[in-house]
Short mmCIF file of N, CA and C in Angstrom, two decimals:
data_model
loop_
_atom_site.label_atom_id
_atom_site.label_comp_id
_atom_site.label_asym_id
_atom_site.label_seq_id
_atom_site.Cartn_x
_atom_site.Cartn_y
_atom_site.Cartn_z
N MET C 320 -2.05 -7.00 19.18
CA MET C 320 -2.00 -5.61 18.79
C MET C 320 -0.69 -5.39 17.95
N ARG C 321 0.38 -6.02 18.38
CA ARG C 321 1.64 -5.90 17.63
C ARG C 321 1.48 -6.49 16.22
N THR C 322 0.73 -7.58 16.12
CA THR C 322 0.54 -8.22 14.84
C THR C 322 -0.23 -7.24 13.88
N VAL C 323 -1.25 -6.57 14.40
CA VAL C 323 -2.02 -5.61 13.58
C VAL C 323 -1.07 -4.52 13.13
N PHE C 324 -0.24 -3.97 14.02
CA PHE C 324 0.69 -2.93 13.65
C PHE C 324 1.68 -3.39 12.64
N ALA C 325 2.28 -4.56 12.84
CA ALA C 325 3.22 -5.11 11.91
C ALA C 325 2.60 -5.34 10.53
N THR C 326 1.37 -5.82 10.51
CA THR C 326 0.71 -6.00 9.22
C THR C 326 0.43 -4.76 8.51
N LEU C 327 0.04 -3.71 9.20
CA LEU C 327 -0.18 -2.41 8.57
C LEU C 327 1.10 -1.87 7.97
N VAL C 328 2.17 -1.94 8.69
CA VAL C 328 3.50 -1.48 8.13
C VAL C 328 3.86 -2.29 6.91
N LEU C 329 3.71 -3.59 7.03
CA LEU C 329 4.05 -4.46 5.88
C LEU C 329 3.10 -4.19 4.70
N ALA C 330 1.83 -4.03 4.95
CA ALA C 330 0.90 -3.80 3.86
C ALA C 330 1.17 -2.49 3.16
N LEU C 331 1.58 -1.46 3.92
CA LEU C 331 1.89 -0.22 3.29
C LEU C 331 3.14 -0.26 2.45
N VAL C 332 4.04 -1.16 2.74
CA VAL C 332 5.27 -1.28 1.98
C VAL C 332 5.16 -2.25 0.81
N VAL C 333 4.37 -3.28 1.01
CA VAL C 333 4.21 -4.32 0.01
C VAL C 333 3.33 -3.82 -1.11
N VAL C 334 3.74 -3.96 -2.29
CA VAL C 334 2.91 -3.62 -3.45
C VAL C 334 2.74 -4.87 -4.25
N SER C 335 1.57 -5.48 -4.16
CA SER C 335 1.15 -6.66 -4.87
C SER C 335 1.95 -7.91 -4.47
N LEU C 336 3.07 -8.20 -5.15
CA LEU C 336 3.72 -9.51 -4.91
C LEU C 336 4.96 -9.47 -4.05
N ASN C 337 5.85 -8.56 -4.31
CA ASN C 337 7.15 -8.58 -3.60
C ASN C 337 7.38 -7.29 -2.85
N ILE C 338 8.31 -7.33 -1.95
CA ILE C 338 8.65 -6.16 -1.14
C ILE C 338 9.40 -5.13 -1.96
N ALA C 339 9.08 -3.89 -1.72
CA ALA C 339 9.68 -2.79 -2.49
C ALA C 339 10.92 -2.31 -1.79
N SER C 340 11.88 -1.94 -2.54
CA SER C 340 13.05 -1.27 -1.94
C SER C 340 12.76 0.23 -2.15
N ALA C 341 12.95 1.00 -1.10
CA ALA C 341 12.73 2.41 -1.22
C ALA C 341 14.05 3.06 -1.65
N SER C 342 14.22 3.12 -2.94
CA SER C 342 15.45 3.66 -3.48
C SER C 342 15.05 4.72 -4.51
N THR C 343 16.01 5.38 -5.06
CA THR C 343 15.68 6.39 -6.03
C THR C 343 16.15 5.95 -7.42
N GLY C 344 15.26 5.88 -8.38
CA GLY C 344 15.55 5.58 -9.74
C GLY C 344 15.54 6.85 -10.50
N ARG C 345 16.68 7.35 -10.81
CA ARG C 345 16.85 8.75 -11.42
C ARG C 345 16.21 9.74 -10.51
N THR C 346 15.10 10.38 -10.91
CA THR C 346 14.48 11.33 -10.04
C THR C 346 13.16 10.81 -9.39
N LEU C 347 12.91 9.55 -9.59
CA LEU C 347 11.64 8.96 -9.12
C LEU C 347 11.85 8.08 -7.90
N THR C 348 11.05 8.23 -6.86
CA THR C 348 11.09 7.36 -5.73
C THR C 348 10.42 6.03 -6.05
N VAL C 349 11.13 4.98 -5.88
CA VAL C 349 10.66 3.64 -6.26
C VAL C 349 9.82 3.08 -5.13
N PHE C 350 8.62 2.58 -5.45
CA PHE C 350 7.72 1.91 -4.48
C PHE C 350 7.90 0.41 -4.59
N HIS C 351 8.13 -0.16 -5.76
CA HIS C 351 8.21 -1.54 -5.92
C HIS C 351 9.22 -1.85 -7.04
N SER C 352 10.02 -2.84 -6.82
CA SER C 352 10.90 -3.32 -7.90
C SER C 352 11.21 -4.79 -7.69
N ASP C 353 11.26 -5.52 -8.83
CA ASP C 353 11.73 -6.90 -8.77
C ASP C 353 12.36 -7.17 -10.10
N GLN C 354 12.52 -8.42 -10.47
CA GLN C 354 13.18 -8.69 -11.73
C GLN C 354 12.33 -8.45 -12.98
N ASN C 355 11.05 -8.18 -12.72
CA ASN C 355 10.07 -8.03 -13.86
C ASN C 355 9.58 -6.62 -14.08
N TRP C 356 9.53 -5.76 -13.05
CA TRP C 356 9.05 -4.43 -13.25
C TRP C 356 9.48 -3.51 -12.10
N ILE C 357 9.45 -2.21 -12.43
CA ILE C 357 9.74 -1.19 -11.42
C ILE C 357 8.50 -0.27 -11.37
N GLY C 358 8.05 0.00 -10.19
CA GLY C 358 6.88 0.82 -10.01
C GLY C 358 7.13 1.99 -9.07
N PHE C 359 6.63 3.14 -9.44
CA PHE C 359 6.81 4.31 -8.54
C PHE C 359 5.43 5.05 -8.48
N ASN C 360 5.28 5.78 -7.42
CA ASN C 360 4.04 6.55 -7.19
C ASN C 360 4.43 7.98 -6.98
N PRO C 361 4.26 8.78 -8.04
CA PRO C 361 4.81 10.18 -7.95
C PRO C 361 4.06 11.06 -6.95
N SER C 362 2.80 10.87 -6.77
CA SER C 362 2.05 11.79 -5.88
C SER C 362 2.09 11.33 -4.39
N ARG C 363 2.17 10.05 -4.18
CA ARG C 363 2.25 9.47 -2.81
C ARG C 363 1.24 10.13 -1.84
N THR C 364 0.02 10.29 -2.30
CA THR C 364 -1.03 10.82 -1.50
C THR C 364 -1.91 9.71 -0.91
N ILE C 365 -2.21 9.80 0.36
CA ILE C 365 -2.94 8.72 1.03
C ILE C 365 -4.25 9.21 1.52
N TRP C 366 -5.33 8.46 1.23
CA TRP C 366 -6.63 8.68 1.80
C TRP C 366 -6.94 7.45 2.66
N ALA C 367 -7.23 7.67 3.92
CA ALA C 367 -7.49 6.55 4.86
C ALA C 367 -8.95 6.59 5.30
N ASN C 368 -9.54 5.41 5.45
CA ASN C 368 -10.93 5.29 5.78
C ASN C 368 -11.09 4.16 6.82
N LEU C 369 -11.62 4.57 7.97
CA LEU C 369 -11.94 3.60 9.01
C LEU C 369 -13.36 3.17 8.72
N VAL C 370 -13.58 1.94 8.20
CA VAL C 370 -14.85 1.45 7.71
C VAL C 370 -15.86 1.30 8.84
N ASP C 371 -15.45 0.69 9.93
CA ASP C 371 -16.34 0.46 11.10
C ASP C 371 -15.53 0.52 12.37
N ALA C 372 -16.09 0.00 13.45
CA ALA C 372 -15.39 0.10 14.75
C ALA C 372 -14.43 -1.03 14.99
N GLY C 373 -13.88 -1.66 13.91
CA GLY C 373 -12.84 -2.70 14.06
C GLY C 373 -11.64 -2.16 14.83
N PHE C 374 -11.28 -0.96 14.56
CA PHE C 374 -10.24 -0.23 15.30
C PHE C 374 -10.86 0.94 15.97
N THR C 375 -10.28 1.44 17.05
CA THR C 375 -10.69 2.78 17.51
C THR C 375 -10.08 3.79 16.56
N ALA C 376 -10.64 4.95 16.48
CA ALA C 376 -10.06 6.00 15.59
C ALA C 376 -8.62 6.30 15.98
N ALA C 377 -8.35 6.40 17.29
CA ALA C 377 -7.02 6.70 17.75
C ALA C 377 -6.00 5.62 17.36
N GLU C 378 -6.40 4.34 17.47
CA GLU C 378 -5.51 3.25 17.10
C GLU C 378 -5.19 3.31 15.58
N PHE C 379 -6.23 3.53 14.79
CA PHE C 379 -6.03 3.58 13.31
C PHE C 379 -5.13 4.74 12.90
N VAL C 380 -5.39 5.90 13.47
CA VAL C 380 -4.50 7.05 13.20
C VAL C 380 -3.09 6.77 13.59
N ALA C 381 -2.90 6.16 14.74
CA ALA C 381 -1.57 5.84 15.20
C ALA C 381 -0.84 4.92 14.30
N TYR C 382 -1.54 3.85 13.76
CA TYR C 382 -0.95 2.92 12.83
C TYR C 382 -0.56 3.59 11.55
N VAL C 383 -1.47 4.38 10.99
CA VAL C 383 -1.19 5.06 9.77
C VAL C 383 -0.01 6.03 9.92
N ASP C 384 0.01 6.80 10.98
CA ASP C 384 1.10 7.74 11.19
C ASP C 384 2.45 7.05 11.35
N HIS C 385 2.46 5.90 12.08
CA HIS C 385 3.70 5.16 12.25
C HIS C 385 4.20 4.60 10.96
N ALA C 386 3.28 4.06 10.17
CA ALA C 386 3.69 3.50 8.83
C ALA C 386 4.25 4.61 7.97
N ARG C 387 3.61 5.80 7.99
CA ARG C 387 4.09 6.91 7.16
C ARG C 387 5.49 7.38 7.65
N SER C 388 5.75 7.31 8.94
CA SER C 388 7.07 7.71 9.42
C SER C 388 8.10 6.65 9.00
N GLN C 389 7.74 5.33 8.96
CA GLN C 389 8.62 4.30 8.47
C GLN C 389 8.98 4.58 7.02
N TRP C 390 7.99 4.90 6.20
CA TRP C 390 8.24 5.23 4.83
C TRP C 390 9.20 6.45 4.70
N ALA C 391 8.92 7.43 5.48
CA ALA C 391 9.73 8.67 5.45
C ALA C 391 11.19 8.36 5.73
N ARG C 392 11.42 7.47 6.73
CA ARG C 392 12.82 7.09 7.00
C ARG C 392 13.48 6.37 5.83
N ALA C 393 12.63 5.73 4.98
CA ALA C 393 13.15 5.03 3.83
C ALA C 393 13.22 5.96 2.64
N GLY C 394 12.86 7.23 2.75
CA GLY C 394 12.95 8.20 1.68
C GLY C 394 11.68 8.38 0.88
N ILE C 395 10.56 7.79 1.30
CA ILE C 395 9.30 7.95 0.65
C ILE C 395 8.36 8.80 1.49
N HIS C 396 8.21 10.08 1.13
CA HIS C 396 7.39 10.99 1.89
C HIS C 396 5.99 11.03 1.32
N THR C 397 5.03 10.95 2.18
CA THR C 397 3.61 10.86 1.80
C THR C 397 2.85 12.05 2.31
N LEU C 398 1.70 12.25 1.74
CA LEU C 398 0.81 13.34 2.16
C LEU C 398 -0.57 12.81 2.33
N MET C 399 -1.18 13.04 3.48
CA MET C 399 -2.60 12.62 3.76
C MET C 399 -3.51 13.62 3.06
N VAL C 400 -4.58 13.11 2.44
CA VAL C 400 -5.58 13.96 1.79
C VAL C 400 -6.94 13.55 2.33
N ASN C 401 -7.88 14.48 2.29
CA ASN C 401 -9.25 14.23 2.74
C ASN C 401 -10.18 13.86 1.62
N ASP C 402 -9.73 14.05 0.38
CA ASP C 402 -10.57 13.81 -0.79
C ASP C 402 -10.10 12.56 -1.51
N ARG C 403 -10.91 11.49 -1.46
CA ARG C 403 -10.55 10.18 -2.00
C ARG C 403 -10.16 10.28 -3.49
N PRO C 404 -10.84 10.97 -4.37
CA PRO C 404 -10.39 10.98 -5.77
C PRO C 404 -9.02 11.59 -5.97
N SER C 405 -8.53 12.36 -5.09
CA SER C 405 -7.17 12.94 -5.25
C SER C 405 -6.06 12.03 -4.72
N ALA C 406 -6.42 10.92 -4.11
CA ALA C 406 -5.41 10.05 -3.52
C ALA C 406 -4.91 8.99 -4.51
N SER C 407 -3.66 8.65 -4.37
CA SER C 407 -3.09 7.57 -5.18
C SER C 407 -2.95 6.26 -4.34
N ILE C 408 -3.14 6.41 -3.05
CA ILE C 408 -3.12 5.23 -2.17
C ILE C 408 -4.43 5.29 -1.30
N GLU C 409 -5.26 4.27 -1.36
CA GLU C 409 -6.46 4.21 -0.60
C GLU C 409 -6.26 3.15 0.47
N LEU C 410 -6.39 3.54 1.75
CA LEU C 410 -6.16 2.64 2.87
C LEU C 410 -7.41 2.43 3.62
N PHE C 411 -7.88 1.16 3.79
CA PHE C 411 -9.10 0.87 4.50
C PHE C 411 -8.74 0.04 5.75
N GLY C 412 -9.30 0.46 6.87
CA GLY C 412 -9.15 -0.30 8.12
C GLY C 412 -10.53 -0.58 8.69
N GLY C 413 -10.62 -1.66 9.47
CA GLY C 413 -11.87 -2.02 10.09
C GLY C 413 -11.93 -3.46 10.49
N SER C 414 -13.11 -3.93 10.74
CA SER C 414 -13.26 -5.32 11.13
C SER C 414 -13.09 -6.23 9.89
N ARG C 415 -12.71 -7.47 10.15
CA ARG C 415 -12.51 -8.41 9.03
C ARG C 415 -13.81 -8.56 8.22
N VAL C 416 -14.94 -8.69 8.92
CA VAL C 416 -16.22 -8.89 8.22
C VAL C 416 -16.50 -7.73 7.27
N ALA C 417 -16.39 -6.50 7.75
CA ALA C 417 -16.68 -5.35 6.92
C ALA C 417 -15.73 -5.22 5.75
N LEU C 418 -14.45 -5.48 5.97
CA LEU C 418 -13.45 -5.30 4.89
C LEU C 418 -13.59 -6.44 3.84
N GLU C 419 -13.91 -7.66 4.30
CA GLU C 419 -14.11 -8.73 3.35
C GLU C 419 -15.34 -8.50 2.46
N GLN C 420 -16.31 -7.75 2.98
CA GLN C 420 -17.48 -7.37 2.18
C GLN C 420 -17.05 -6.37 1.09
N LEU C 421 -16.09 -5.54 1.38
CA LEU C 421 -15.55 -4.58 0.41
C LEU C 421 -14.66 -5.21 -0.60
N GLU C 422 -13.83 -6.21 -0.13
CA GLU C 422 -12.85 -6.79 -1.01
C GLU C 422 -12.73 -8.28 -0.72
N SER C 423 -13.30 -9.11 -1.60
CA SER C 423 -13.34 -10.57 -1.36
C SER C 423 -11.93 -11.24 -1.43
N ARG C 424 -10.99 -10.61 -2.11
CA ARG C 424 -9.61 -11.18 -2.15
C ARG C 424 -8.91 -11.13 -0.75
N LEU C 425 -9.48 -10.45 0.19
CA LEU C 425 -8.91 -10.38 1.53
C LEU C 425 -9.16 -11.63 2.33
N VAL C 426 -10.13 -12.45 1.93
CA VAL C 426 -10.45 -13.68 2.64
C VAL C 426 -9.23 -14.54 2.81
N ARG C 427 -9.00 -15.03 4.00
CA ARG C 427 -7.86 -15.87 4.39
C ARG C 427 -6.52 -15.20 4.25
N ARG C 428 -6.49 -13.88 4.29
CA ARG C 428 -5.23 -13.14 4.27
C ARG C 428 -5.24 -12.23 5.51
N SER C 429 -4.06 -11.96 6.02
CA SER C 429 -3.98 -11.04 7.17
C SER C 429 -4.16 -9.59 6.74
N ALA C 430 -3.79 -9.24 5.54
CA ALA C 430 -3.96 -7.93 4.99
C ALA C 430 -3.83 -8.04 3.42
N LEU C 431 -4.18 -7.00 2.71
CA LEU C 431 -4.08 -7.04 1.26
C LEU C 431 -3.70 -5.72 0.73
N ALA C 432 -2.70 -5.70 -0.16
CA ALA C 432 -2.31 -4.48 -0.84
C ALA C 432 -2.17 -4.83 -2.32
N TYR C 433 -2.76 -4.07 -3.22
CA TYR C 433 -2.65 -4.37 -4.63
C TYR C 433 -2.76 -3.09 -5.48
N VAL C 434 -2.14 -3.17 -6.66
CA VAL C 434 -2.13 -2.06 -7.60
C VAL C 434 -3.39 -2.17 -8.39
N VAL C 435 -4.19 -1.08 -8.40
CA VAL C 435 -5.46 -1.03 -9.15
C VAL C 435 -5.20 -0.49 -10.53
N SER C 436 -4.34 0.52 -10.64
CA SER C 436 -4.12 1.15 -11.94
C SER C 436 -2.67 1.60 -12.06
N HIS C 437 -2.05 1.31 -13.20
CA HIS C 437 -0.68 1.70 -13.46
C HIS C 437 -0.51 1.97 -14.95
N THR C 438 0.53 2.78 -15.29
CA THR C 438 0.79 3.16 -16.68
C THR C 438 2.31 2.98 -16.93
N GLN C 439 2.67 2.29 -18.02
CA GLN C 439 4.09 2.19 -18.31
C GLN C 439 4.59 3.49 -18.84
N VAL C 440 5.75 3.90 -18.32
CA VAL C 440 6.31 5.20 -18.71
C VAL C 440 7.72 5.09 -19.19
N GLY C 441 8.24 3.91 -19.37
CA GLY C 441 9.59 3.74 -19.85
C GLY C 441 10.17 2.40 -19.42
N THR C 442 11.47 2.24 -19.59
CA THR C 442 12.17 0.99 -19.20
C THR C 442 13.48 1.34 -18.56
N HIS C 443 13.99 0.38 -17.79
CA HIS C 443 15.32 0.44 -17.24
C HIS C 443 16.01 -0.88 -17.65
N ILE C 444 17.30 -0.89 -17.62
CA ILE C 444 18.03 -2.12 -17.89
C ILE C 444 18.40 -2.81 -16.57
N PHE C 445 17.99 -4.03 -16.39
CA PHE C 445 18.29 -4.77 -15.17
C PHE C 445 18.83 -6.12 -15.59
N GLY C 446 20.03 -6.45 -15.21
CA GLY C 446 20.66 -7.76 -15.54
C GLY C 446 20.76 -7.90 -17.05
N GLY C 447 21.02 -6.78 -17.75
CA GLY C 447 21.19 -6.85 -19.23
C GLY C 447 19.92 -6.93 -19.99
N ARG C 448 18.79 -6.85 -19.36
CA ARG C 448 17.52 -6.87 -20.13
C ARG C 448 16.61 -5.70 -19.72
N PRO C 449 15.78 -5.28 -20.65
CA PRO C 449 14.88 -4.14 -20.31
C PRO C 449 13.79 -4.55 -19.34
N ILE C 450 13.52 -3.72 -18.33
CA ILE C 450 12.50 -3.98 -17.34
C ILE C 450 11.51 -2.78 -17.45
N PRO C 451 10.19 -3.08 -17.61
CA PRO C 451 9.22 -1.98 -17.71
C PRO C 451 9.21 -1.08 -16.42
N ASN C 452 9.03 0.18 -16.62
CA ASN C 452 8.96 1.15 -15.52
C ASN C 452 7.52 1.68 -15.51
N PHE C 453 6.77 1.45 -14.40
CA PHE C 453 5.38 1.81 -14.31
C PHE C 453 5.15 2.96 -13.29
N ARG C 454 4.27 3.84 -13.64
CA ARG C 454 3.76 4.84 -12.72
C ARG C 454 2.54 4.20 -12.04
N ILE C 455 2.54 4.07 -10.73
CA ILE C 455 1.40 3.49 -10.01
C ILE C 455 0.39 4.62 -9.72
N ASP C 456 -0.69 4.56 -10.42
CA ASP C 456 -1.73 5.64 -10.34
C ASP C 456 -2.64 5.46 -9.14
N LEU C 457 -2.92 4.17 -8.79
CA LEU C 457 -3.81 3.89 -7.67
C LEU C 457 -3.54 2.50 -7.10
N MET C 458 -3.38 2.51 -5.77
CA MET C 458 -3.29 1.22 -5.09
C MET C 458 -4.24 1.22 -3.88
N ARG C 459 -4.66 0.01 -3.51
CA ARG C 459 -5.57 -0.09 -2.34
C ARG C 459 -4.96 -1.04 -1.35
N ILE C 460 -5.14 -0.69 -0.08
CA ILE C 460 -4.61 -1.46 1.03
C ILE C 460 -5.75 -1.70 2.01
N TYR C 461 -5.94 -2.97 2.42
CA TYR C 461 -6.95 -3.33 3.36
C TYR C 461 -6.27 -3.94 4.62
N VAL C 462 -6.53 -3.37 5.76
CA VAL C 462 -5.91 -3.81 7.04
C VAL C 462 -7.09 -4.10 8.02
N PRO C 463 -7.40 -5.39 8.14
CA PRO C 463 -8.49 -5.74 9.09
C PRO C 463 -7.99 -5.94 10.51
N ARG C 464 -8.92 -5.76 11.42
CA ARG C 464 -8.65 -6.09 12.84
C ARG C 464 -8.86 -7.60 12.97
N GLN C 465 -8.65 -8.16 14.14
CA GLN C 465 -8.77 -9.62 14.36
C GLN C 465 -10.08 -10.12 13.82
N PRO C 466 -10.25 -11.42 13.56
CA PRO C 466 -9.28 -12.47 13.72
C PRO C 466 -8.34 -12.58 12.56
N TRP C 467 -7.13 -13.10 12.84
CA TRP C 467 -6.11 -13.30 11.80
C TRP C 467 -6.14 -14.75 11.36
N TYR C 468 -5.80 -14.99 10.13
CA TYR C 468 -5.76 -16.39 9.66
C TYR C 468 -4.29 -16.84 9.60
#
């Protein structure tokens, strides 16, 4: 159970390849930064979907709420929405079988988070070179229940 919880928290913070630092770049809350790009999500709206009975509804809500509170402590405040098209973060939870049918890249991973859509909106200077600054328009996160690989 702790592994599931830890994976959800990690998946919500990880964007694609590297861990994000929750810092402020000018007026924008940063979701992801490394030596090659900076990404931020201005709306920070989350739509969560429990695909099947992999989790109980109460467990899934508790995991999502705890992850959101971790983000809030890091300065990233999110808003839950009921309408999927209005969300910039789509979170799917359920059994491994059901989620792997939705997203084949999840196979042999404990969880998956990736950027679906982003737009370059400028650059910052990092280590004396320009680094692209991207607005993350949509990301998807998949958090399966057991078994773990």
